[in-house]
Amino acid sequence: MKKIKNKKKIKKGAKINRKNILTFPKDFWWGAAYASHQVEGNNTNNNWWRWEQQGGSEDSSGRACDSWNLFRRDHDLVEELGLKSFRLSLEWSRIEPSEGKFDKESIEHYRTVLRDLKKRGVKTTVTLWHWTLPLWLVDKYGGWHNKKSIKFFVRYCKKVVEELGEEIDLFLILNEPNIPLNKGYLNAEHPPGKRNPWLFWQATKNMIQAYKDCYDITKKINPDLPVGFTQHASEFVTPHQFWGAQWLIKKIESFSNWHFYFKIEGKFDFVGINYYTGHELQLKKPFRKPRSESIIFSDMGWGFSPRGIYEVIMDAKERFPQKPIYILENGAADAEDKIREEYIRGHLKWIHQAIEDGADVRGYFHWSLLDNFEWQAGFWPRFGLCEMDYQTMERKPRKSFYYYQKVIRENKIEV
Ligand code: BGC
């Protein structure tokens, strides 16, 4: 009798294990991401550099991770992880250091970077604009609030697609337009450091127009290249059950997550989503507070709300039913690597659920491959799968790096 009981136990255990293994689609793009100004170092010719010198950030980006020179070391890590795609951004101020003058060497540099990834069998996901503007543009024209920014940005885009389009597998024209617009024009945390709703409105309008023109011109030059952008999206909830509060929270969510998508009139080949955390609206408390059910917090105080990624994906699926979805950023500042593994697993579990429920999610990109320059916060937040030693420039894989490597190798998670 006893024996049989034991047998049963083992069987039951195995069944539970099988049940809890979540396998991802065969060609799922496992990725990681970083952005030019946050890693390259010495991007002295852009508005962020100046902002840092003026005290807008806790540190100056300085040499950052020196990835301009050490990109092959980064690619070694990309390979070691087994990434299917790597996301990086191009630095406008290097490609067009003065008005209308494109720098051949910088273009060649990016060609080398992209080809090096391709040689290693890694697909390239490239962001054209990750928040930095060349100084000539801001000095002479102010920035996005000037209508002329549209034509300059489109010219930059055209040059990039003509020169580098062949090397790109997935093209993001903008990273999270809502963040630099809000922070640059409403709460003065990013350059140009304004609190001016009128300029905010102008800049938003111009960015939308620039995006649409870039989409058209890119498709004209390279019709097969998938083109879109990536949006900072969150789940918004409120504990207040009365109708008005529920209505308002849905409006806020829809505006914050999808306004830009509504405005670009179908000019995107996929839905790009960056998801970090959820937000809760309570009448008597500050608005952007973490959701109250969060029990794990990153070093930046962002709550762990993995279920929210499911809500955001399903919302995208409903709104844009024909479009594939890519999660292009997701990660946590976690210097001691205490929560990163759980963070990855938790979000992947809900992404998997969304796929089960019919969402066409094609890829997941972790933010970030390396610790890097975290904008106004400087260097203290540590988002990397690899720890950076900013003195020696050593990149040291954390434990979670090996967890993610295993997930990629097996194409599945265990929950
Ligand atoms: C941005 C990244 C940033 C990350 C963490 C995203 O909104 O695209 O540049 O480092 O969030 O704050």
PDB file of N, CA, C and O in Angstrom, residues 260-295:
ATOM      1  N   PHE A 260      -0.805  58.275 -28.987  1.00  0.00           N
ATOM      2  CA  PHE A 260       0.103  58.417 -30.128  1.00  0.00           C
ATOM      3  C   PHE A 260      -0.289  57.448 -31.245  1.00  0.00           C
ATOM      4  O   PHE A 260      -0.272  57.780 -32.425  1.00  0.00           O
ATOM      5  N   TYR A 261      -0.660  56.237 -30.858  1.00  0.00           N
ATOM      6  CA  TYR A 261      -1.101  55.260 -31.870  1.00  0.00           C
ATOM      7  C   TYR A 261      -2.342  55.756 -32.601  1.00  0.00           C
ATOM      8  O   TYR A 261      -2.466  55.598 -33.817  1.00  0.00           O
ATOM      9  N   PHE A 262      -3.283  56.370 -31.858  1.00  0.00           N
ATOM     10  CA  PHE A 262      -4.511  56.860 -32.510  1.00  0.00           C
ATOM     11  C   PHE A 262      -4.168  57.929 -33.547  1.00  0.00           C
ATOM     12  O   PHE A 262      -4.800  58.044 -34.580  1.00  0.00           O
ATOM     13  N   LYS A 263      -3.157  58.740 -33.218  1.00  0.00           N
ATOM     14  CA  LYS A 263      -2.859  59.897 -34.062  1.00  0.00           C
ATOM     15  C   LYS A 263      -2.084  59.557 -35.327  1.00  0.00           C
ATOM     16  O   LYS A 263      -2.006  60.366 -36.246  1.00  0.00           O
ATOM     17  N   ILE A 264      -1.462  58.397 -35.373  1.00  0.00           N
ATOM     18  CA  ILE A 264      -0.596  58.145 -36.535  1.00  0.00           C
ATOM     19  C   ILE A 264      -1.309  57.349 -37.635  1.00  0.00           C
ATOM     20  O   ILE A 264      -0.689  56.903 -38.597  1.00  0.00           O
ATOM     21  N   GLU A 265      -2.591  57.194 -37.452  1.00  0.00           N
ATOM     22  CA  GLU A 265      -3.471  56.713 -38.525  1.00  0.00           C
ATOM     23  C   GLU A 265      -2.989  55.418 -39.191  1.00  0.00           C
ATOM     24  O   GLU A 265      -2.832  55.360 -40.408  1.00  0.00           O
ATOM     25  N   GLY A 266      -2.739  54.436 -38.396  1.00  0.00           N
ATOM     26  CA  GLY A 266      -2.399  53.118 -38.951  1.00  0.00           C
ATOM     27  C   GLY A 266      -1.004  53.010 -39.532  1.00  0.00           C
ATOM     28  O   GLY A 266      -0.641  51.975 -40.098  1.00  0.00           O
ATOM     29  N   LYS A 267      -0.193  54.051 -39.377  1.00  0.00           N
ATOM     30  CA  LYS A 267       1.150  53.996 -39.950  1.00  0.00           C
ATOM     31  C   LYS A 267       2.102  53.288 -38.978  1.00  0.00           C
ATOM     32  O   LYS A 267       3.018  53.891 -38.399  1.00  0.00           O
ATOM     33  N   PHE A 268       1.860  52.036 -38.732  1.00  0.00           N
ATOM     34  CA  PHE A 268       2.780  51.210 -37.934  1.00  0.00           C
ATOM     35  C   PHE A 268       2.520  49.760 -38.295  1.00  0.00           C
ATOM     36  O   PHE A 268       1.389  49.356 -38.511  1.00  0.00           O
ATOM     37  N   ASP A 269       3.613  49.003 -38.387  1.00  0.00           N
ATOM     38  CA  ASP A 269       3.487  47.607 -38.822  1.00  0.00           C
ATOM     39  C   ASP A 269       3.390  46.646 -37.645  1.00  0.00           C
ATOM     40  O   ASP A 269       3.151  45.461 -37.837  1.00  0.00           O
ATOM     41  N   PHE A 270       3.647  47.160 -36.441  1.00  0.00           N
ATOM     42  CA  PHE A 270       3.559  46.332 -35.228  1.00  0.00           C
ATOM     43  C   PHE A 270       3.296  47.283 -34.067  1.00  0.00           C
ATOM     44  O   PHE A 270       3.504  48.496 -34.191  1.00  0.00           O
ATOM     45  N   VAL A 271       2.848  46.708 -32.959  1.00  0.00           N
ATOM     46  CA  VAL A 271       2.670  47.516 -31.749  1.00  0.00           C
ATOM     47  C   VAL A 271       3.869  47.273 -30.843  1.00  0.00           C
ATOM     48  O   VAL A 271       4.129  46.136 -30.432  1.00  0.00           O
ATOM     49  N   GLY A 272       4.609  48.324 -30.566  1.00  0.00           N
ATOM     50  CA  GLY A 272       5.759  48.227 -29.662  1.00  0.00           C
ATOM     51  C   GLY A 272       5.354  48.715 -28.281  1.00  0.00           C
ATOM     52  O   GLY A 272       4.765  49.787 -28.148  1.00  0.00           O
ATOM     53  N   ILE A 273       5.678  47.926 -27.272  1.00  0.00           N
ATOM     54  CA  ILE A 273       5.287  48.276 -25.897  1.00  0.00           C
ATOM     55  C   ILE A 273       6.499  48.179 -24.976  1.00  0.00           C
ATOM     56  O   ILE A 273       7.204  47.175 -24.979  1.00  0.00           O
ATOM     57  N   ASN A 274       6.714  49.251 -24.191  1.00  0.00           N
ATOM     58  CA  ASN A 274       7.666  49.164 -23.080  1.00  0.00           C
ATOM     59  C   ASN A 274       6.832  49.137 -21.814  1.00  0.00           C
ATOM     60  O   ASN A 274       6.035  50.040 -21.570  1.00  0.00           O
ATOM     61  N   TYR A 275       6.984  48.105 -21.019  1.00  0.00           N
ATOM     62  CA  TYR A 275       6.181  47.984 -19.800  1.00  0.00           C
ATOM     63  C   TYR A 275       7.084  47.773 -18.596  1.00  0.00           C
ATOM     64  O   TYR A 275       7.923  46.861 -18.591  1.00  0.00           O
ATOM     65  N   TYR A 276       6.893  48.599 -17.576  1.00  0.00           N
ATOM     66  CA  TYR A 276       7.675  48.447 -16.352  1.00  0.00           C
ATOM     67  C   TYR A 276       6.824  48.181 -15.124  1.00  0.00           C
ATOM     68  O   TYR A 276       7.123  47.333 -14.319  1.00  0.00           O
ATOM     69  N   THR A 277       5.742  48.970 -14.991  1.00  0.00           N
ATOM     70  CA  THR A 277       4.975  48.886 -13.747  1.00  0.00           C
ATOM     71  C   THR A 277       3.548  49.366 -13.968  1.00  0.00           C
ATOM     72  O   THR A 277       3.217  49.876 -15.041  1.00  0.00           O
ATOM     73  N   GLY A 278       2.717  49.194 -12.951  1.00  0.00           N
ATOM     74  CA  GLY A 278       1.345  49.689 -13.031  1.00  0.00           C
ATOM     75  C   GLY A 278       1.193  50.942 -12.176  1.00  0.00           C
ATOM     76  O   GLY A 278       2.044  51.253 -11.346  1.00  0.00           O
ATOM     77  N   HIS A 279       0.102  51.649 -12.398  1.00  0.00           N
ATOM     78  CA  HIS A 279      -0.141  52.861 -11.602  1.00  0.00           C
ATOM     79  C   HIS A 279      -1.520  52.816 -10.987  1.00  0.00           C
ATOM     80  O   HIS A 279      -2.462  52.301 -11.580  1.00  0.00           O
ATOM     81  N   GLU A 280      -1.605  53.403  -9.815  1.00  0.00           N
ATOM     82  CA  GLU A 280      -2.891  53.431  -9.126  1.00  0.00           C
ATOM     83  C   GLU A 280      -3.300  54.874  -8.888  1.00  0.00           C
ATOM     84  O   GLU A 280      -2.493  55.695  -8.452  1.00  0.00           O
ATOM     85  N   LEU A 281      -4.539  55.169  -9.161  1.00  0.00           N
ATOM     86  CA  LEU A 281      -5.055  56.514  -8.912  1.00  0.00           C
ATOM     87  C   LEU A 281      -5.909  56.491  -7.656  1.00  0.00           C
ATOM     88  O   LEU A 281      -6.925  55.804  -7.599  1.00  0.00           O
ATOM     89  N   GLN A 282      -5.441  57.230  -6.648  1.00  0.00           N
ATOM     90  CA  GLN A 282      -6.248  57.370  -5.439  1.00  0.00           C
ATOM     91  C   GLN A 282      -6.499  58.843  -5.238  1.00  0.00           C
ATOM     92  O   GLN A 282      -5.576  59.655  -5.344  1.00  0.00           O
ATOM     93  N   LEU A 283      -7.727  59.176  -4.900  1.00  0.00           N
ATOM     94  CA  LEU A 283      -8.077  60.589  -4.871  1.00  0.00           C
ATOM     95  C   LEU A 283      -7.230  61.403  -3.912  1.00  0.00           C
ATOM     96  O   LEU A 283      -6.842  62.512  -4.204  1.00  0.00           O
ATOM     97  N   LYS A 284      -6.918  60.814  -2.759  1.00  0.00           N
ATOM     98  CA  LYS A 284      -6.233  61.641  -1.750  1.00  0.00           C
ATOM     99  C   LYS A 284      -4.723  61.453  -1.751  1.00  0.00           C
ATOM    100  O   LYS A 284      -4.029  61.990  -0.918  1.00  0.00           O
ATOM    101  N   LYS A 285      -4.230  60.617  -2.675  1.00  0.00           N
ATOM    102  CA  LYS A 285      -2.791  60.352  -2.633  1.00  0.00           C
ATOM    103  C   LYS A 285      -2.149  60.767  -3.944  1.00  0.00           C
ATOM    104  O   LYS A 285      -2.834  60.954  -4.936  1.00  0.00           O
ATOM    105  N   PRO A 286      -0.830  60.884  -3.945  1.00  0.00           N
ATOM    106  CA  PRO A 286      -0.184  61.260  -5.207  1.00  0.00           C
ATOM    107  C   PRO A 286      -0.531  60.259  -6.301  1.00  0.00           C
ATOM    108  O   PRO A 286      -0.667  59.064  -6.030  1.00  0.00           O
ATOM    109  N   PHE A 287      -0.665  60.753  -7.486  1.00  0.00           N
ATOM    110  CA  PHE A 287      -1.178  59.932  -8.563  1.00  0.00           C
ATOM    111  C   PHE A 287      -0.259  58.777  -8.943  1.00  0.00           C
ATOM    112  O   PHE A 287      -0.664  57.621  -8.965  1.00  0.00           O
ATOM    113  N   ARG A 288       0.995  59.109  -9.228  1.00  0.00           N
ATOM    114  CA  ARG A 288       1.875  58.058  -9.745  1.00  0.00           C
ATOM    115  C   ARG A 288       2.468  57.249  -8.603  1.00  0.00           C
ATOM    116  O   ARG A 288       3.647  57.311  -8.317  1.00  0.00           O
ATOM    117  N   LYS A 289       1.608  56.542  -7.907  1.00  0.00           N
ATOM    118  CA  LYS A 289       2.171  55.685  -6.875  1.00  0.00           C
ATOM    119  C   LYS A 289       2.041  54.239  -7.353  1.00  0.00           C
ATOM    120  O   LYS A 289       1.175  53.939  -8.173  1.00  0.00           O
ATOM    121  N   PRO A 290       2.899  53.369  -6.824  1.00  0.00           N
ATOM    122  CA  PRO A 290       2.803  51.983  -7.263  1.00  0.00           C
ATOM    123  C   PRO A 290       1.468  51.378  -6.859  1.00  0.00           C
ATOM    124  O   PRO A 290       0.848  51.814  -5.899  1.00  0.00           O
ATOM    125  N   ARG A 291       1.070  50.382  -7.595  1.00  0.00           N
ATOM    126  CA  ARG A 291      -0.176  49.701  -7.250  1.00  0.00           C
ATOM    127  C   ARG A 291      -0.063  49.082  -5.870  1.00  0.00           C
ATOM    128  O   ARG A 291       0.967  48.544  -5.498  1.00  0.00           O
ATOM    129  N   SER A 292      -1.179  49.164  -5.121  1.00  0.00           N
ATOM    130  CA  SER A 292      -1.054  48.794  -3.712  1.00  0.00           C
ATOM    131  C   SER A 292      -0.863  47.300  -3.486  1.00  0.00           C
ATOM    132  O   SER A 292      -0.421  46.899  -2.425  1.00  0.00           O
ATOM    133  N   GLU A 293      -1.175  46.472  -4.466  1.00  0.00           N
ATOM    134  CA  GLU A 293      -0.946  45.052  -4.196  1.00  0.00           C
ATOM    135  C   GLU A 293       0.509  44.659  -4.413  1.00  0.00           C
ATOM    136  O   GLU A 293       0.892  43.539  -4.121  1.00  0.00           O
ATOM    137  N   SER A 294       1.322  45.582  -4.917  1.00  0.00           N
ATOM    138  CA  SER A 294       2.732  45.260  -5.119  1.00  0.00           C
ATOM    139  C   SER A 294       3.392  44.939  -3.784  1.00  0.00           C
ATOM    140  O   SER A 294       3.211  45.667  -2.810  1.00  0.00           O
ATOM    141  N   ILE A 295       4.142  43.865  -3.781  1.00  0.00           N
ATOM    142  CA  ILE A 295       4.881  43.587  -2.544  1.00  0.00           C
ATOM    143  C   ILE A 295       6.379  43.636  -2.800  1.00  0.00           C
ATOM    144  O   ILE A 295       7.166  43.656  -1.900  1.00  0.00           O
TER     145      ILE A 295
END
